[in-house]
PDB file of C-alpha atoms in Angstrom:
ATOM      1  CA  ASP A   1     -15.949 -11.854  -3.140  1.00 66.00           C
ATOM      2  CA  ALA A   2     -12.976 -12.215  -5.686  1.00 82.00           C
ATOM      3  CA  GLY A   3     -10.730  -8.936  -4.179  1.00 94.00           C
ATOM      4  CA  VAL A   4      -9.220  -6.890  -6.379  1.00 97.00           C
ATOM      5  CA  ILE A   5      -8.291  -8.551  -9.836  1.00 97.00           C
ATOM      6  CA  GLN A   6      -5.559  -7.449 -12.172  1.00 98.00           C
ATOM      7  CA  SER A   7      -4.136  -8.942 -15.315  1.00 97.00           C
ATOM      8  CA  PRO A   8      -2.049  -9.742 -16.682  1.00 97.00           C
ATOM      9  CA  ARG A   9      -0.156 -11.124 -13.859  1.00 97.00           C
ATOM     10  CA  HIS A  10       3.481 -10.772 -15.582  1.00 97.00           C
ATOM     11  CA  GLU A  11       4.374  -9.021 -18.521  1.00 97.00           C
ATOM     12  CA  VAL A  12       7.182  -8.865 -20.727  1.00 98.00           C
ATOM     13  CA  THR A  13       7.805  -6.462 -23.665  1.00 97.00           C
ATOM     14  CA  GLU A  14      10.355  -4.463 -25.442  1.00 97.00           C
ATOM     15  CA  MET A  15      11.393  -1.012 -24.931  1.00 97.00           C
ATOM     16  CA  GLY A  16       8.912   1.370 -27.092  1.00 97.00           C
ATOM     17  CA  GLN A  17       6.040  -1.034 -27.001  1.00 97.00           C
ATOM     18  CA  GLU A  18       2.931   0.124 -25.570  1.00 97.00           C
ATOM     19  CA  VAL A  19       1.846  -1.633 -22.322  1.00 98.00           C
ATOM     20  CA  THR A  20      -1.972  -1.826 -20.530  1.00 98.00           C
ATOM     21  CA  LEU A  21      -2.475  -2.870 -17.056  1.00 98.00           C
ATOM     22  CA  ARG A  22      -5.792  -4.083 -15.688  1.00 98.00           C
ATOM     23  CA  CYS A  23      -7.959  -3.688 -12.802  1.00 98.00           C
ATOM     24  CA  LYS A  24     -11.153  -4.643 -11.680  1.00 98.00           C
ATOM     25  CA  PRO A  25     -11.663  -3.354  -8.064  1.00 97.00           C
ATOM     26  CA  ILE A  26     -13.887  -4.929  -5.440  1.00 95.00           C
ATOM     27  CA  SER A  27     -17.724  -4.520  -6.080  1.00 94.00           C
ATOM     28  CA  GLY A  28     -19.204  -1.416  -4.294  1.00 92.00           C
ATOM     29  CA  HIS A  29     -15.723   0.284  -3.380  1.00 92.00           C
ATOM     30  CA  ASP A  30     -15.489   3.732  -4.499  1.00 91.00           C
ATOM     31  CA  TYR A  31     -11.983   4.316  -4.589  1.00 92.00           C
ATOM     32  CA  LEU A  32      -9.370   3.379  -6.973  1.00 95.00           C
ATOM     33  CA  PHE A  33      -5.432   3.555  -6.513  1.00 96.00           C
ATOM     34  CA  TRP A  34      -2.476   2.467  -8.981  1.00 97.00           C
ATOM     35  CA  TYR A  35       0.655   1.926  -7.154  1.00 96.00           C
ATOM     36  CA  ARG A  36       4.630   1.107  -8.587  1.00 97.00           C
ATOM     37  CA  GLN A  37       6.547  -0.948  -6.208  1.00 95.00           C
ATOM     38  CA  THR A  38      10.363  -1.380  -6.942  1.00 94.00           C
ATOM     39  CA  MET A  39      13.529  -2.100  -4.896  1.00 90.00           C
ATOM     40  CA  MET A  40      14.925   1.370  -5.670  1.00 89.00           C
ATOM     41  CA  ARG A  41      11.819   3.728  -4.742  1.00 89.00           C
ATOM     42  CA  GLY A  42      10.036   1.465  -2.536  1.00 90.00           C
ATOM     43  CA  LEU A  43       6.077   1.670  -3.055  1.00 92.00           C
ATOM     44  CA  GLU A  44       4.832   4.801  -4.914  1.00 93.00           C
ATOM     45  CA  LEU A  45       1.054   5.990  -5.226  1.00 93.00           C
ATOM     46  CA  LEU A  46       0.674   6.940  -9.371  1.00 96.00           C
ATOM     47  CA  ILE A  47      -2.866   7.999  -9.313  1.00 96.00           C
ATOM     48  CA  TYR A  48      -6.371   7.606  -7.479  1.00 95.00           C
ATOM     49  CA  PHE A  49      -9.605   7.591  -8.285  1.00 95.00           C
ATOM     50  CA  ASN A  50     -13.029   8.434  -6.384  1.00 92.00           C
ATOM     51  CA  ASN A  51     -16.281   7.424  -8.129  1.00 92.00           C
ATOM     52  CA  ASN A  52     -14.154   7.062 -11.372  1.00 95.00           C
ATOM     53  CA  VAL A  53     -13.150  10.691 -11.639  1.00 95.00           C
ATOM     54  CA  PRO A  54      -9.065  11.057 -11.003  1.00 95.00           C
ATOM     55  CA  ILE A  55      -8.593  13.092  -7.806  1.00 92.00           C
ATOM     56  CA  ASP A  56      -4.301  13.266  -7.939  1.00 91.00           C
ATOM     57  CA  ASP A  57      -2.278  12.062 -10.674  1.00 93.00           C
ATOM     58  CA  SER A  58       0.821  13.896  -9.252  1.00 91.00           C
ATOM     59  CA  GLY A  59       2.261  10.709  -8.841  1.00 92.00           C
ATOM     60  CA  MET A  60       2.590   9.654 -12.411  1.00 95.00           C
ATOM     61  CA  PRO A  61       6.240   9.836 -13.606  1.00 88.00           C
ATOM     62  CA  GLU A  62       5.937  11.369 -16.792  1.00 86.00           C
ATOM     63  CA  ASP A  63       3.313  11.464 -19.684  1.00 91.00           C
ATOM     64  CA  ARG A  64       3.914   8.183 -20.984  1.00 96.00           C
ATOM     65  CA  PHE A  65       2.014   7.055 -18.471  1.00 97.00           C
ATOM     66  CA  SER A  66      -1.833   7.581 -18.340  1.00 97.00           C
ATOM     67  CA  ALA A  67      -4.889   5.955 -16.356  1.00 98.00           C
ATOM     68  CA  LYS A  68      -8.378   5.731 -16.983  1.00 97.00           C
ATOM     69  CA  MET A  69     -11.668   4.419 -15.180  1.00 98.00           C
ATOM     70  CA  PRO A  70     -14.470   4.608 -17.592  1.00 97.00           C
ATOM     71  CA  ASN A  71     -16.666   2.709 -15.180  1.00 95.00           C
ATOM     72  CA  ALA A  72     -16.921   1.331 -11.840  1.00 95.00           C
ATOM     73  CA  SER A  73     -15.863  -2.026 -12.309  1.00 95.00           C
ATOM     74  CA  PHE A  74     -12.857  -1.302 -14.539  1.00 96.00           C
ATOM     75  CA  SER A  75      -9.356   0.845 -14.691  1.00 98.00           C
ATOM     76  CA  THR A  76      -6.166   0.796 -17.007  1.00 98.00           C
ATOM     77  CA  LEU A  77      -2.689   1.734 -16.548  1.00 98.00           C
ATOM     78  CA  LYS A  78      -1.001   2.280 -19.817  1.00 98.00           C
ATOM     79  CA  ILE A  79       2.762   3.132 -20.595  1.00 97.00           C
ATOM     80  CA  GLN A  80       3.139   4.173 -24.100  1.00 97.00           C
ATOM     81  CA  PRO A  81       6.276   3.676 -24.977  1.00 96.00           C
ATOM     82  CA  SER A  82       7.468   1.643 -22.370  1.00 97.00           C
ATOM     83  CA  GLU A  83      11.177   2.081 -20.880  1.00 96.00           C
ATOM     84  CA  PRO A  84      13.498  -0.291 -19.085  1.00 97.00           C
ATOM     85  CA  ARG A  85      13.182   2.079 -15.933  1.00 96.00           C
ATOM     86  CA  ASP A  86       9.654   1.353 -15.960  1.00 97.00           C
ATOM     87  CA  SER A  87      10.021  -2.276 -15.130  1.00 97.00           C
ATOM     88  CA  ALA A  88       8.435  -2.839 -11.526  1.00 97.00           C
ATOM     89  CA  VAL A  89       5.406  -4.424  -9.983  1.00 97.00           C
ATOM     90  CA  TYR A  90       2.359  -2.566 -10.526  1.00 98.00           C
ATOM     91  CA  PHE A  91      -0.639  -3.018  -7.433  1.00 97.00           C
ATOM     92  CA  CYS A  92      -4.023  -1.758  -7.814  1.00 97.00           C
ATOM     93  CA  ALA A  93      -5.712  -1.121  -4.577  1.00 96.00           C
ATOM     94  CA  SER A  94      -9.427  -0.343  -4.055  1.00 94.00           C
ATOM     95  CA  SER A  95     -11.073   0.747  -0.781  1.00 92.00           C
ATOM     96  CA  LEU A  96     -14.709   2.264   0.239  1.00 88.00           C
ATOM     97  CA  ALA A  97     -15.100   5.286   2.498  1.00 80.00           C
ATOM     98  CA  GLY A  98     -16.895   5.428   5.557  1.00 68.00           C
ATOM     99  CA  ALA A  99     -19.129   7.773   7.269  1.00 62.00           C
ATOM    100  CA  MET A 100     -18.131  11.039   8.730  1.00 58.00           C
ATOM    101  CA  LEU A 101     -15.061  11.564   6.490  1.00 55.00           C
ATOM    102  CA  SER A 102     -13.878   8.206   8.019  1.00 61.00           C
ATOM    103  CA  TYR A 103     -11.603   6.294   5.530  1.00 68.00           C
ATOM    104  CA  ASN A 104     -11.075   2.277   5.404  1.00 80.00           C
ATOM    105  CA  GLU A 105      -8.513   0.438   4.424  1.00 88.00           C
ATOM    106  CA  GLN A 106      -7.215  -0.428   1.088  1.00 92.00           C
ATOM    107  CA  PHE A 107      -7.555  -3.864  -0.331  1.00 94.00           C
ATOM    108  CA  PHE A 108      -4.717  -4.545  -2.696  1.00 96.00           C
ATOM    109  CA  GLY A 109      -4.530  -6.781  -6.222  1.00 97.00           C
ATOM    110  CA  PRO A 110      -2.188  -9.067  -6.556  1.00 96.00           C
ATOM    111  CA  GLY A 111       0.134  -6.752  -9.135  1.00 97.00           C
ATOM    112  CA  THR A 112       1.336  -7.091 -12.490  1.00 98.00           C
ATOM    113  CA  ARG A 113       4.950  -7.632 -12.655  1.00 97.00           C
ATOM    114  CA  LEU A 114       6.417  -5.648 -15.703  1.00 98.00           C
ATOM    115  CA  THR A 115       9.975  -6.348 -17.306  1.00 98.00           C
ATOM    116  CA  VAL A 116      10.396  -3.726 -19.944  1.00 98.00           C
ATOM    117  CA  LEU A 117      13.528  -5.316 -21.798  1.00 97.00           C
TER     118      LEU A 117
ATOM    119  CA  ALA B   1       0.511  17.458   4.178  1.00 74.00           C
ATOM    120  CA  GLN B   2       0.577  14.466   5.627  1.00 80.00           C
ATOM    121  CA  SER B   3       3.848  12.028   6.570  1.00 88.00           C
ATOM    122  CA  VAL B   4       5.129   8.921   7.862  1.00 93.00           C
ATOM    123  CA  SER B   5       8.112   8.053   9.326  1.00 95.00           C
ATOM    124  CA  GLN B   6       9.001   4.421   9.916  1.00 95.00           C
ATOM    125  CA  HIS B   7      12.616   4.397  12.123  1.00 87.00           C
ATOM    126  CA  ASN B   8      13.826   0.968  11.338  1.00 89.00           C
ATOM    127  CA  HIS B   9      14.851  -0.073   7.785  1.00 92.00           C
ATOM    128  CA  HIS B  10      15.705  -3.794   8.465  1.00 96.00           C
ATOM    129  CA  VAL B  11      15.200  -5.598  11.739  1.00 97.00           C
ATOM    130  CA  ILE B  12      16.843  -8.746  12.304  1.00 97.00           C
ATOM    131  CA  LEU B  13      15.534 -11.245  15.130  1.00 97.00           C
ATOM    132  CA  SER B  14      15.384 -14.733  16.324  1.00 97.00           C
ATOM    133  CA  GLU B  15      12.359 -16.841  16.821  1.00 97.00           C
ATOM    134  CA  ALA B  16      10.387 -16.142  19.692  1.00 96.00           C
ATOM    135  CA  ALA B  17      11.887 -12.576  20.190  1.00 97.00           C
ATOM    136  CA  SER B  18       9.621  -9.712  20.997  1.00 98.00           C
ATOM    137  CA  LEU B  19       9.278  -6.812  17.890  1.00 97.00           C
ATOM    138  CA  GLU B  20       8.286  -3.470  17.917  1.00 97.00           C
ATOM    139  CA  LEU B  21       8.550  -1.471  14.793  1.00 97.00           C
ATOM    140  CA  GLY B  22       8.254   2.058  15.062  1.00 96.00           C
ATOM    141  CA  CYS B  23       5.619   4.421  13.024  1.00 97.00           C
ATOM    142  CA  ASN B  24       5.539   8.293  13.485  1.00 96.00           C
ATOM    143  CA  TYR B  25       3.223  10.251  11.612  1.00 94.00           C
ATOM    144  CA  SER B  26       2.830  14.013  11.002  1.00 90.00           C
ATOM    145  CA  TYR B  27      -0.805  15.282  10.405  1.00 84.00           C
ATOM    146  CA  GLY B  28      -2.715  17.634  12.539  1.00 76.00           C
ATOM    147  CA  GLY B  29      -6.269  16.583  12.353  1.00 79.00           C
ATOM    148  CA  THR B  30      -8.113  13.092  12.959  1.00 82.00           C
ATOM    149  CA  VAL B  31      -6.459  10.283  11.461  1.00 85.00           C
ATOM    150  CA  ASN B  32      -6.975   7.103  10.335  1.00 89.00           C
ATOM    151  CA  LEU B  33      -3.802   4.590  10.768  1.00 93.00           C
ATOM    152  CA  PHE B  34      -3.042   1.228   9.511  1.00 94.00           C
ATOM    153  CA  TRP B  35      -0.389  -1.459   9.558  1.00 97.00           C
ATOM    154  CA  TYR B  36      -0.173  -3.474   6.050  1.00 97.00           C
ATOM    155  CA  VAL B  37       1.996  -6.683   5.747  1.00 97.00           C
ATOM    156  CA  GLN B  38       3.805  -7.644   2.606  1.00 97.00           C
ATOM    157  CA  TYR B  39       4.914 -11.278   2.575  1.00 96.00           C
ATOM    158  CA  PRO B  40       7.812 -12.185   0.048  1.00 94.00           C
ATOM    159  CA  GLY B  41       6.611 -12.016  -3.588  1.00 92.00           C
ATOM    160  CA  GLN B  42       2.885 -11.351  -2.503  1.00 94.00           C
ATOM    161  CA  HIS B  43       0.899  -7.930  -2.146  1.00 94.00           C
ATOM    162  CA  LEU B  44      -0.093  -5.759   0.666  1.00 95.00           C
ATOM    163  CA  GLN B  45      -2.390  -6.942   3.243  1.00 95.00           C
ATOM    164  CA  LEU B  46      -4.189  -5.537   6.175  1.00 94.00           C
ATOM    165  CA  LEU B  47      -2.927  -6.742   9.701  1.00 96.00           C
ATOM    166  CA  LEU B  48      -4.649  -3.963  11.802  1.00 95.00           C
ATOM    167  CA  LYS B  49      -6.292  -0.254  11.206  1.00 93.00           C
ATOM    168  CA  TYR B  50      -7.103   2.222  13.999  1.00 92.00           C
ATOM    169  CA  PHE B  51     -10.229   4.863  13.682  1.00 87.00           C
ATOM    170  CA  SER B  52     -11.219   5.473  17.088  1.00 85.00           C
ATOM    171  CA  GLY B  53     -11.738   4.337  20.769  1.00 89.00           C
ATOM    172  CA  ASP B  54      -9.232   1.968  22.373  1.00 93.00           C
ATOM    173  CA  PRO B  55      -5.875   3.106  21.209  1.00 94.00           C
ATOM    174  CA  LEU B  56      -4.263  -0.595  21.667  1.00 96.00           C
ATOM    175  CA  VAL B  57      -5.766  -2.405  18.579  1.00 96.00           C
ATOM    176  CA  LYS B  58      -5.371  -5.997  18.034  1.00 96.00           C
ATOM    177  CA  GLY B  59      -4.693  -7.320  14.571  1.00 94.00           C
ATOM    178  CA  ILE B  60      -4.313 -10.729  13.334  1.00 93.00           C
ATOM    179  CA  LYS B  61      -1.942 -13.241  14.072  1.00 94.00           C
ATOM    180  CA  GLY B  62      -0.929 -11.621  17.505  1.00 96.00           C
ATOM    181  CA  PHE B  63      -0.220  -8.442  16.617  1.00 97.00           C
ATOM    182  CA  GLU B  64      -1.261  -5.386  18.025  1.00 97.00           C
ATOM    183  CA  ALA B  65      -0.382  -1.221  17.962  1.00 98.00           C
ATOM    184  CA  GLU B  66      -1.000   1.496  20.158  1.00 96.00           C
ATOM    185  CA  PHE B  67      -1.860   4.556  19.393  1.00 95.00           C
ATOM    186  CA  ILE B  68      -0.270   7.222  21.427  1.00 94.00           C
ATOM    187  CA  LYS B  69      -1.869  10.727  19.947  1.00 91.00           C
ATOM    188  CA  SER B  70       0.391  13.045  22.106  1.00 92.00           C
ATOM    189  CA  LYS B  71       3.498  11.483  20.688  1.00 94.00           C
ATOM    190  CA  PHE B  72       1.818  11.147  16.855  1.00 93.00           C
ATOM    191  CA  SER B  73       2.699   7.387  17.165  1.00 95.00           C
ATOM    192  CA  PHE B  74       1.144   3.940  15.793  1.00 97.00           C
ATOM    193  CA  ASN B  75       3.823   1.560  16.970  1.00 97.00           C
ATOM    194  CA  LEU B  76       3.484  -2.085  16.078  1.00 97.00           C
ATOM    195  CA  ARG B  77       4.118  -5.044  18.421  1.00 98.00           C
ATOM    196  CA  LYS B  78       4.142  -8.537  18.898  1.00 98.00           C
ATOM    197  CA  PRO B  79       5.392 -10.884  21.706  1.00 97.00           C
ATOM    198  CA  SER B  80       6.871 -13.834  20.158  1.00 97.00           C
ATOM    199  CA  VAL B  81       7.520 -13.420  16.603  1.00 97.00           C
ATOM    200  CA  GLN B  82       8.095 -16.758  14.004  1.00 97.00           C
ATOM    201  CA  TRP B  83       9.957 -17.452  10.844  1.00 96.00           C
ATOM    202  CA  SER B  84       6.655 -16.673   9.329  1.00 96.00           C
ATOM    203  CA  ASP B  85       6.399 -13.151  10.165  1.00 97.00           C
ATOM    204  CA  THR B  86       9.327 -12.865   7.808  1.00 97.00           C
ATOM    205  CA  ALA B  87       7.635  -9.525   5.519  1.00 97.00           C
ATOM    206  CA  GLU B  88       8.015  -6.013   5.051  1.00 97.00           C
ATOM    207  CA  TYR B  89       5.456  -4.026   7.087  1.00 98.00           C
ATOM    208  CA  PHE B  90       4.303  -0.739   6.075  1.00 97.00           C
ATOM    209  CA  CYS B  91       2.421   1.747   8.495  1.00 96.00           C
ATOM    210  CA  ALA B  92      -0.269   4.194   6.652  1.00 94.00           C
ATOM    211  CA  VAL B  93      -2.115   7.122   7.650  1.00 91.00           C
ATOM    212  CA  ILE B  94      -4.830   8.835   6.121  1.00 87.00           C
ATOM    213  CA  GLY B  95      -5.689  12.301   7.382  1.00 80.00           C
ATOM    214  CA  ASN B  96      -9.882  13.181   7.637  1.00 70.00           C
ATOM    215  CA  THR B  97      -9.306  16.207   4.694  1.00 68.00           C
ATOM    216  CA  ASN B  98      -7.237  14.401   2.497  1.00 65.00           C
ATOM    217  CA  ALA B  99      -9.850  12.852   0.538  1.00 68.00           C
ATOM    218  CA  GLY B 100      -9.020   9.324   1.032  1.00 75.00           C
ATOM    219  CA  LYS B 101      -5.520   9.432   0.121  1.00 81.00           C
ATOM    220  CA  SER B 102      -3.487   7.193   2.499  1.00 85.00           C
ATOM    221  CA  THR B 103       0.353   8.061   2.806  1.00 90.00           C
ATOM    222  CA  PHE B 104       2.477   5.159   3.491  1.00 93.00           C
ATOM    223  CA  GLY B 105       5.987   4.717   5.468  1.00 94.00           C
ATOM    224  CA  ASP B 106       8.838   3.571   3.430  1.00 94.00           C
ATOM    225  CA  GLY B 107       8.686   0.150   4.918  1.00 95.00           C
ATOM    226  CA  THR B 108      10.148  -2.030   7.517  1.00 96.00           C
ATOM    227  CA  THR B 109      11.723  -5.395   6.325  1.00 97.00           C
ATOM    228  CA  LEU B 110      11.249  -7.948   9.107  1.00 97.00           C
ATOM    229  CA  THR B 111      14.019 -11.228   8.894  1.00 97.00           C
ATOM    230  CA  VAL B 112      13.326 -13.797  11.655  1.00 97.00           C
ATOM    231  CA  LYS B 113      15.916 -16.384  11.802  1.00 96.00           C
ATOM    232  CA  PRO B 114      14.810 -19.870  12.580  1.00 89.00           C
TER     233      PRO B 114
END
């Protein structure tokens, strides 16, 4: 398996522009997570999906952020309009629920390094 | 609500020294526990995990962790660190009623001096 795939790996954009980050989870996984990592705030969970349905988006910083999962093999995180404080590494992760309410580890993608000028 | 506390923000060791990183969690029910490692410039990868059974769990690269239920702890250990262990280490917990959502600790940065 190729693992979790994210694109682009690096994105440099100007303030006010729309940014779309993409994620392909591991085939068969039923959970998908979006995280943001910065030196100042560490690792933050933004939103996660179960079977393509958003379960908890309380970590999404503001209305400029939105995420979708139209099918089991694809998710997007969109920032519109982008601001310099959105500069961070954005990770996507996926996992597979186990039996009897047992949850397995998350597999992280390589991340997208976003720089907003 | 579940929470995770990692006691050490930054640990500096010399090669061959022993390592122990603390992790305490707060959750009243059954938990699954994980340690992840993030090497510089890379993504998080699983080191080891505990679901049930033997509370002493062995992971990759010589790491192990011990689940002590009475202390709500899951400390990470390695008897002899190497320079290549320089990384950030995250403890994470999933409670059995938390619908798959992991809670991560703030991370501990380990620097191993050659």
